[in-house]
XYZ file of C-alpha atoms in Angstrom:
488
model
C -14.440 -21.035 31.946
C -10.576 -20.183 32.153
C -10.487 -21.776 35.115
C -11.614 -24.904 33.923
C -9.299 -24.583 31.031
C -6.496 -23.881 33.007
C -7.311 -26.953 34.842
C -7.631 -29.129 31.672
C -4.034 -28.175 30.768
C -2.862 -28.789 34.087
C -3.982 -32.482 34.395
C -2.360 -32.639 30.497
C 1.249 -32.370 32.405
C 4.049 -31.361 29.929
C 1.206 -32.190 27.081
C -0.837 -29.170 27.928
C 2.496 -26.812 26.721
C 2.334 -28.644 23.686
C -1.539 -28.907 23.258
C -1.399 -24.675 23.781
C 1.856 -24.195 21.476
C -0.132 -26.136 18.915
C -3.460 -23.825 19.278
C -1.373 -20.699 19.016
C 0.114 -21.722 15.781
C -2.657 -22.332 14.698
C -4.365 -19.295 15.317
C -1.382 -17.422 13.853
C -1.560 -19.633 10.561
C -5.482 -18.363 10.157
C -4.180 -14.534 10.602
C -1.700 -14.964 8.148
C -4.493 -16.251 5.459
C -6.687 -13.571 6.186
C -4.245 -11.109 5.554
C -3.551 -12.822 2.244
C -6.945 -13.073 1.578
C -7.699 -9.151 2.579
C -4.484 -8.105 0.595
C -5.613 -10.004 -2.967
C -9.372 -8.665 -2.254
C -8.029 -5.561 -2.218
C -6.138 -5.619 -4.991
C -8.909 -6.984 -6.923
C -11.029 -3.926 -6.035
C -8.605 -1.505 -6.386
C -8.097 -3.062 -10.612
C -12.072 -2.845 -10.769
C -11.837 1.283 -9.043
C -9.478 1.866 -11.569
C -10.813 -0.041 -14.594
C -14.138 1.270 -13.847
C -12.674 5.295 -13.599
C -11.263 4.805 -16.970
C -14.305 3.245 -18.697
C -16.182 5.755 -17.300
C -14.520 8.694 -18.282
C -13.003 7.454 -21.784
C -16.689 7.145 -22.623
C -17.734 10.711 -21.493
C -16.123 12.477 -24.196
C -18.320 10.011 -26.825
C -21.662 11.161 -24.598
C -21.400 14.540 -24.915
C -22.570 14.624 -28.562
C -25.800 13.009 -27.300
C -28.424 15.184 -26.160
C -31.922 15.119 -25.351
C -33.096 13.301 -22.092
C -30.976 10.169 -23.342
C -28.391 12.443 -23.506
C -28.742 13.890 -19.865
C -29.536 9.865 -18.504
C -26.545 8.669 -20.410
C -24.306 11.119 -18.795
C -25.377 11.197 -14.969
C -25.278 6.934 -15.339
C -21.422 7.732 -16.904
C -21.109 9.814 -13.250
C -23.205 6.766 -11.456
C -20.422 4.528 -12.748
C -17.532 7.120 -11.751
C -18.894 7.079 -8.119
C -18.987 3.152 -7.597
C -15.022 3.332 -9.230
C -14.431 5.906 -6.096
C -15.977 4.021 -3.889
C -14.618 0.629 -4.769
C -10.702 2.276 -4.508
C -11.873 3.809 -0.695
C -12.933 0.165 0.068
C -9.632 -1.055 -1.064
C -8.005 1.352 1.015
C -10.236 0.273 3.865
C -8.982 -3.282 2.936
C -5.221 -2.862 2.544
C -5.578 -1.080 6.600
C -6.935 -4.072 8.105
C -4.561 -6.111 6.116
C -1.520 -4.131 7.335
C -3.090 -4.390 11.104
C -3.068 -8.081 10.577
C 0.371 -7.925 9.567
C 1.689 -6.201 12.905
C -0.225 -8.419 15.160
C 0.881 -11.527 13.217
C 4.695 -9.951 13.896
C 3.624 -8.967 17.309
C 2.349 -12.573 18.050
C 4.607 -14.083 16.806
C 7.667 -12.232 18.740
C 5.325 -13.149 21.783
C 4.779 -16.739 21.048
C 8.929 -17.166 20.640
C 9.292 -15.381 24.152
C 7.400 -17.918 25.715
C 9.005 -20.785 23.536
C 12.735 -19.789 24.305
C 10.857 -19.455 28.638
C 9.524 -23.040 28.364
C 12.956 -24.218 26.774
C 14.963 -22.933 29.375
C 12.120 -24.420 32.154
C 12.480 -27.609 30.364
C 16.096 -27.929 30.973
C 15.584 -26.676 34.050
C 13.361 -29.473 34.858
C 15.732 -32.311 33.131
C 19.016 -30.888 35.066
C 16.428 -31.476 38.247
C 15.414 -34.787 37.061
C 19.174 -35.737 37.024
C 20.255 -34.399 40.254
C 17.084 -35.890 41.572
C 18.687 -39.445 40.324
C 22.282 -39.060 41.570
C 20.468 -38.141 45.242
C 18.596 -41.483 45.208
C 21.503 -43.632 44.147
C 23.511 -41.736 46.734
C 20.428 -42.417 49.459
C 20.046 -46.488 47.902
C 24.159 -46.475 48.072
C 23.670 -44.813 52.209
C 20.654 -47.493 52.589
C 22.365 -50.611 51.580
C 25.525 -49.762 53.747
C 23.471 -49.061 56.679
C 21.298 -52.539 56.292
C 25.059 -54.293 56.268
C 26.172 -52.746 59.320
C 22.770 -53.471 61.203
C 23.230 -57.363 60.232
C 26.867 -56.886 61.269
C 26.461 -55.896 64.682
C 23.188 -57.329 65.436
C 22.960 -58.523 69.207
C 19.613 -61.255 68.852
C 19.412 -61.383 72.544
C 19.142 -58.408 73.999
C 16.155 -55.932 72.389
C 18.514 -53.084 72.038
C 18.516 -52.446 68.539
C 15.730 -54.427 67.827
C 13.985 -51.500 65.725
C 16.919 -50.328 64.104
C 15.771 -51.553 60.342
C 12.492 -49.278 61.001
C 14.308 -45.790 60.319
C 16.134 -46.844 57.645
C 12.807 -48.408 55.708
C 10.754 -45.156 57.207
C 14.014 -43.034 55.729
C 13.314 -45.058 52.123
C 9.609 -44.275 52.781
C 10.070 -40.752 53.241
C 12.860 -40.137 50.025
C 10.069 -42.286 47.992
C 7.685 -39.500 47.109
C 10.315 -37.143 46.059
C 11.284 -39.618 43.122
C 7.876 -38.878 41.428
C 7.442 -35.362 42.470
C 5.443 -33.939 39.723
C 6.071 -30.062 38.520
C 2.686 -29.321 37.704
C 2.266 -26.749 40.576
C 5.448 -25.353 39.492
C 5.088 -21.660 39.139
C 6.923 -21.701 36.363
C 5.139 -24.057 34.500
C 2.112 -22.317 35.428
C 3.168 -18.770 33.839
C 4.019 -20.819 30.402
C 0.511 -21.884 30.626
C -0.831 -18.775 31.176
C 1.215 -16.952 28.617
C 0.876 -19.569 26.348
C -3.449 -18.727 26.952
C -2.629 -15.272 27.075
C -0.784 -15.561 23.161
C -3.886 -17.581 22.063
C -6.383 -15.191 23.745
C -4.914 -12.144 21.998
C -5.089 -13.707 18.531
C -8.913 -14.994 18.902
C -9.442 -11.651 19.816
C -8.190 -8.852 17.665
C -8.270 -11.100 14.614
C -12.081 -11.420 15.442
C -12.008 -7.508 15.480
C -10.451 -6.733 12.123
C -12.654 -9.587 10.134
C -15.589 -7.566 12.055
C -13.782 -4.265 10.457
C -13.721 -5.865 7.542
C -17.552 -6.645 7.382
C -18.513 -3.514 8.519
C -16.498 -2.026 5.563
C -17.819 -4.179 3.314
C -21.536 -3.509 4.446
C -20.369 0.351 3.535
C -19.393 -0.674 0.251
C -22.474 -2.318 -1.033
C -24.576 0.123 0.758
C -22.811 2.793 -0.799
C -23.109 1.106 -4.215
C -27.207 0.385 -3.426
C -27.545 4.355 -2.955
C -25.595 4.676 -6.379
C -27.835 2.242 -8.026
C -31.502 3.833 -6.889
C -31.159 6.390 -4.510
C -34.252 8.734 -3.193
C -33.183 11.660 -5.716
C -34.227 9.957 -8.672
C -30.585 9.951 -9.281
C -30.167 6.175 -9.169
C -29.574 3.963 -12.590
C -33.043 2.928 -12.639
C -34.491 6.354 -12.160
C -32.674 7.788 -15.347
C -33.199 4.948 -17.371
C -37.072 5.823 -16.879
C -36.162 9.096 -17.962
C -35.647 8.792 -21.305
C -38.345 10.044 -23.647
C -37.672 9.304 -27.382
C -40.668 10.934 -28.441
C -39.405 13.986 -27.141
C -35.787 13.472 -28.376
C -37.062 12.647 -31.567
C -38.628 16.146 -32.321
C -35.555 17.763 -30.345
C -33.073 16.444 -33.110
C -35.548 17.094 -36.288
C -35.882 20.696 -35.006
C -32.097 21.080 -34.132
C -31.453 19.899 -37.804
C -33.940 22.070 -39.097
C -31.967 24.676 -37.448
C -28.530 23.856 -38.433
C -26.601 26.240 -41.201
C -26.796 25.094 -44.987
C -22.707 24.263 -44.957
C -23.586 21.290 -42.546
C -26.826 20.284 -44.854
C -23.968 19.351 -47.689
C -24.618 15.743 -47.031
C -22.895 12.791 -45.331
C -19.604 12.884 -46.818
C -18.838 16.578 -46.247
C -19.598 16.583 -42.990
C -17.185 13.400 -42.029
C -14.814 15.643 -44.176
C -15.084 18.511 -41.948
C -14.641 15.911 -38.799
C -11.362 14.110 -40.441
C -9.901 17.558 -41.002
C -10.738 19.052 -37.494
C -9.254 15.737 -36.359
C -5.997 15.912 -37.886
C -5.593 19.597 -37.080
C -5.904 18.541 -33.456
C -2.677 16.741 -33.097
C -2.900 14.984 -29.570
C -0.341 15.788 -26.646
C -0.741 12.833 -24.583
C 0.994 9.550 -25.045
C 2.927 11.194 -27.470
C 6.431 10.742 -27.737
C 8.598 13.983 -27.243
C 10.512 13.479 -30.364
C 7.345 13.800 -31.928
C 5.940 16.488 -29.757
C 9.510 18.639 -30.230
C 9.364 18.230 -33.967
C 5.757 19.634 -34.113
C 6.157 22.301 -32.015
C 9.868 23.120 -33.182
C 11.153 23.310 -29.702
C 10.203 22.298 -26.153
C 6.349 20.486 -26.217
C 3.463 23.313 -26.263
C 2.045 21.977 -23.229
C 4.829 22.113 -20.769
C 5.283 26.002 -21.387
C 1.636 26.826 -20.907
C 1.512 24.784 -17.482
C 4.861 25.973 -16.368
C 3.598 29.551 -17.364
C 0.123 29.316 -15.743
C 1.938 28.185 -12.600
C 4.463 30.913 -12.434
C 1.953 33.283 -13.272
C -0.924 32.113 -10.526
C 1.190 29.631 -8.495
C 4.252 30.077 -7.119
C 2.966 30.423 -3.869
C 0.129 28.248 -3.585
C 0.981 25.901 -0.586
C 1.900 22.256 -1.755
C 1.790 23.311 -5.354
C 2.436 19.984 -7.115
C 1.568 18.033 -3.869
C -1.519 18.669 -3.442
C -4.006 17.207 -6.450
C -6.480 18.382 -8.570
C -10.135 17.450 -8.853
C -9.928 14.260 -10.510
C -12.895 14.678 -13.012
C -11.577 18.032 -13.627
C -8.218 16.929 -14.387
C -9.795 14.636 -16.994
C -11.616 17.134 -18.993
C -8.265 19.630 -18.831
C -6.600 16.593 -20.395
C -9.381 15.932 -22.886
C -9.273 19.622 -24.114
C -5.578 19.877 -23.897
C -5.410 16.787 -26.141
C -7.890 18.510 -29.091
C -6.026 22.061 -28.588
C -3.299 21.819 -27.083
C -2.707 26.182 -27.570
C -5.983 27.060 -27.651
C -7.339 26.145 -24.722
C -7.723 28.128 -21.439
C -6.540 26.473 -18.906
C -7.986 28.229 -15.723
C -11.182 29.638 -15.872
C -10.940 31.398 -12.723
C -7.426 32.241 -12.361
C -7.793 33.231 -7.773
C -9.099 29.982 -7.249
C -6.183 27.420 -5.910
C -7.900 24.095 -7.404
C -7.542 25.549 -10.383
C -4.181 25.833 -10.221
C -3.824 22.174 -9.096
C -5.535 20.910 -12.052
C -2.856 22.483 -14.231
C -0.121 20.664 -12.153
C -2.076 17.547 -12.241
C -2.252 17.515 -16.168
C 1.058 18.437 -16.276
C 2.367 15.678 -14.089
C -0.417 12.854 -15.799
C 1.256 14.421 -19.412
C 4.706 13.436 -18.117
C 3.718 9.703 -17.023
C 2.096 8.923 -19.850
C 4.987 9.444 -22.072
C 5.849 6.195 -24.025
C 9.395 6.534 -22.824
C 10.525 8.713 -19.670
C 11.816 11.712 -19.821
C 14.922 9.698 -18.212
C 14.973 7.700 -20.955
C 14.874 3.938 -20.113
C 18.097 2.327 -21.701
C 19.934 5.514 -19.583
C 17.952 4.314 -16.580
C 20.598 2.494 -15.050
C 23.089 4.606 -15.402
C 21.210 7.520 -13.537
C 20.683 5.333 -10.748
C 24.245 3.914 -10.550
C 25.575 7.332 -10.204
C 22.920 7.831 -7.474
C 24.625 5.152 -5.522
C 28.280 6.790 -5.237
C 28.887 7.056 -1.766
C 30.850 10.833 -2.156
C 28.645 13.557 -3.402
C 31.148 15.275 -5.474
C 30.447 12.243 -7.586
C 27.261 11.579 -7.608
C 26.733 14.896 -8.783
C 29.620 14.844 -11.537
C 28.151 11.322 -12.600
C 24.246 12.735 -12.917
C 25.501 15.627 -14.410
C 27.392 13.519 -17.184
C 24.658 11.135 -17.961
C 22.073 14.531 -18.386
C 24.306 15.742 -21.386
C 24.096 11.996 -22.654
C 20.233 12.315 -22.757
C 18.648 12.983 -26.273
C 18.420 16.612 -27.462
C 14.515 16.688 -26.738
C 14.676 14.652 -23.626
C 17.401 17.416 -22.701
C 16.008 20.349 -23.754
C 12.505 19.571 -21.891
C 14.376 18.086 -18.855
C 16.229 22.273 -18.884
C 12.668 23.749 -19.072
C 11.219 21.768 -16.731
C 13.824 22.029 -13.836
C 14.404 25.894 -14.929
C 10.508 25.941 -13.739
C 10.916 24.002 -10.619
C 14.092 26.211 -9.688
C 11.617 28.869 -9.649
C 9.163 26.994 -7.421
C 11.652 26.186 -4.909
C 12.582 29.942 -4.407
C 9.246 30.563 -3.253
C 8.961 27.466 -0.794
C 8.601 29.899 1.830
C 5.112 30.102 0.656
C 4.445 27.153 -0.586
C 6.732 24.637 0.929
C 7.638 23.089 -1.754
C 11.902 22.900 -1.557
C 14.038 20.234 -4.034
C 13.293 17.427 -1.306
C 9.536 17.838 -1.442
C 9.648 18.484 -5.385
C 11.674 15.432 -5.851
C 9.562 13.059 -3.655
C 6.919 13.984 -6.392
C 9.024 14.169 -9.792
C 11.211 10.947 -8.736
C 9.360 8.163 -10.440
C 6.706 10.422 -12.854
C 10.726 11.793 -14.768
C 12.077 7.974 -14.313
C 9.263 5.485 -14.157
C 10.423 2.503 -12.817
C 12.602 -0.920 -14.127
C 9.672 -3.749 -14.535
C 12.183 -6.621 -14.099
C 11.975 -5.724 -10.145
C 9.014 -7.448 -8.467
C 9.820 -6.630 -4.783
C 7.945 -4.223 -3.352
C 11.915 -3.402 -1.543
C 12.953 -3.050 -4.469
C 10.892 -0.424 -5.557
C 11.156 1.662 -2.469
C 14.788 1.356 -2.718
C 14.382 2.367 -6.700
C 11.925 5.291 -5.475
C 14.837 7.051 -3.022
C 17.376 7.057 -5.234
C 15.264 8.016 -8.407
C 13.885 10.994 -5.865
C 17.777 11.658 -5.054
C 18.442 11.836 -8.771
C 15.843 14.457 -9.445
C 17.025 16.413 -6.660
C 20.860 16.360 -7.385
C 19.797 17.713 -10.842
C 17.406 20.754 -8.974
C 19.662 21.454 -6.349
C 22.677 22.111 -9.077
C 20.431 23.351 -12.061
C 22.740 26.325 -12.813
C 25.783 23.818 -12.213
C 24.716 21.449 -14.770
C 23.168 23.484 -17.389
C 25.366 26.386 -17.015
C 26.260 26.066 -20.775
C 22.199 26.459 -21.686
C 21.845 29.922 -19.545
């Protein structure tokens, strides 16, 4: 079959280059849609992951004063849900790989395809400085011809036979220059190697962009197998299954006997026991999404739930390797936030203090606490200015400039910022256990202290933003006792 390609192009002449170049483009045009088309499907499923986590576990807290067997269905479909959100952010991620392999072939291809255009360029004029030189030698030869013919009519003796066959060499001489006027290139072996890597360009593309949509498939087969098995799987665990689970006869008599049950101060009626809800409610003062004006002002200093997470760490912590790096359980970071949110001091925050997830929970709420601030702890309208004095080029200054612009924050922006960093000092000493120095703390504190400007779109942009937002951070760690000397 190549062959008989290869032949097609050759009887094309200078069209087959053009008939290939064509093909290749194209072929690089349909990678480049697919990896748009992968890239927006992923971020579609990565939004319906996330959206799907939060509905699931906003509504957990609500299910929990259900009980019975509706109680128990309502709350493994609630996990159900959680799963498919998991497993619709690992397709993403499954996704957003192909898409990135797509985007070095199409840059590999591409640097390929131009090697071969700037080769059949330079064998073109190649070919047209040939095709000139290739005219001056036959005007040269008709010139030679002409002159001859004059001097054979010249001296021509018509008696004698002598010469009588001189006009035959010069017409065989014409014969013989003839064919080189029209001497094609198509066995050139030049022109053949654009051909082939022209093929071999085209070839490539068919081929690994036929692999990645076939990675592609396979991971979406994965996906709606996995969410099948979520659905109904053989442990009765499936939607279905605990749907048929519920029994209101049975939760029926469950509730009249836990009523029966229940002291006299919650028989009061109706309106006494909403009471008793509206005043637990308002003695629960949430942490989260709270402003730290608000938060200082309640607690009359730095916010309640910084000092228990910074204590827990230093107490069980400090040299847990990639404390702060390394995650919590995710649906165990939600409940510590829950409970944190309804009692904020009360609640014990490990439950099994030798046990290292436990400890990465606590840094996980602390670090989800600290993004979900309305405004930074780097405040935003002092955004700028932190990452302007990032960008001095001598680091006398850029740590002078931070330094200025951290006694410019707001007193309870400042005084958490000095508890915080006091704490992370602390963890740094240790990073011979943990491994955790300022560059590794900063990589995670740089954009959960400083969030990020909106107004820039480019994913550049933000990377750029991320290293110097890390750099601020780290200027601040790596001086603490320089730049709050005054607070020690």
């Amino acid at each position: 079959m190549t062959e008989d390609i290869l032949k097609e192009l050759f009887r094309l002449d200078q069209k087959g280059l053009h008939c290939l170049r064509d093909k290749v483009y194209l072929e690089l045009q349909a990678i480049k849609d697919t990896m748009l088309f992968l890239e927006k499907r992923a971020a579609i499923e990565q939004e319906y992951g996330k959206q799907m986590l939060q509905l699931s576990r906003s509504m957990n807290d609500v299910s929990q004063q259900h009980s019975g067997t509706y109680g128990n269905a309502w709350q493994q479909s609630l996990k159900v849900h959680e799963i498919i959100g998991e497993q619709r952010l690992h397709f993403a991620d499954n996704v957003n790989h192909v898409a990135n392999d797509l985007q070095l072939l199409l840059d590999n291809m591409e640097e390929k395809s131009k090697e071969v255009e700037e080769l059949g360029t330079k064998h073109s004029q190649q070919l047209a400085d040939a095709e000139v030189l290739l005219q001056l030698n036959e005007k040269l030869g008709s010139q030679q011809k002409s002159q001859q013919q004059r001097k054979s009519s010249i001296h021509r003796i018509p008696r004698k036979g002598l010469f009588r066959h001189n006009r035959a060499p010069i017409v065989e001489l014409g014969k013989m220059e003839e064919p080189r006027a029209p001497a094609s290139h198509l066995d050139h072996p030049q022109h053949q190697a654009l051909l082939m890597g022209l093929k071999d360009v085209n070839d490539e593309c068919c081929a690994a962009l036929r692999y990645q949509l076939a990675r592609y498939a396979y991971a979406f087969e994965q996906a709606i197998a996995s969410d099948g098995l979520a659905l109904d799987d053989d442990h009765g665990m499936g939607l279905r299954s605990l749907a048929e689970r519920i029994d209101k006869e049975s939760d029926l008599m469950g509730f009249i006997q836990s009523y029966n049950n229940q002291n006299v101060s919650r028989l009061r009626g109706g309106s006494d026991l909403f009471r008793s809800k509206l005043t637990s409610a308002s003695l629960s003062a949430p942490v989260f999404g709270v402003d730290l004006k608000t938060l200082v002002s309640r607690n009359g200093g730095v916010p309640i739930i910084l000092i228990r997470c910074a204590r827990a760490v230093e107490e069980h912590g400090l040299d847990t390797i990639g404390i702060y790096r390394i995650p919590g359980i995710s649906t165990q970071v939600q409940k510590l936030r829950a409970a944190l949110n309804q009692d904020c001091a009360g609640h014990h925050l490990l439950e099994n203090d030798c046990v290292p997830e436990e400890i990465n929970n606590v840094t996980s709420v602390l670090k989800l606490w600290l993004r979900e601030l309305p405004d930074p702890l780097f405040p935003r309208s002092l955004y700028p200015y932190f990452i302007d004095a990032a960008k001095s080029d001598d680091e006398q200054s850029r740590v002078n400039d931070i330094s200025m612009m951290v006694h410019e924050l707001p007193e309870e922006n400042y005084m958490t910022l000095e508890y915080l960093m006091r704490h992370l000092e602390k963890v740094q000493q240790h990073q011979m256990h943990n491994k955790m120095d300022a560059s590794n703390l900063a990589t995670i504190f740089g954009m959960t202290l400083m969030g990020y400007e909106e107004a820039s779109s480019n994913d550049l942009d933000h990377l750029q933003e991320a290293h110097y937002q890390m750099q601020v951070v780290q200027i601040i760690l790596e001086n603490y006792h320089v730049i709050f000397a005054s607070d020690e």
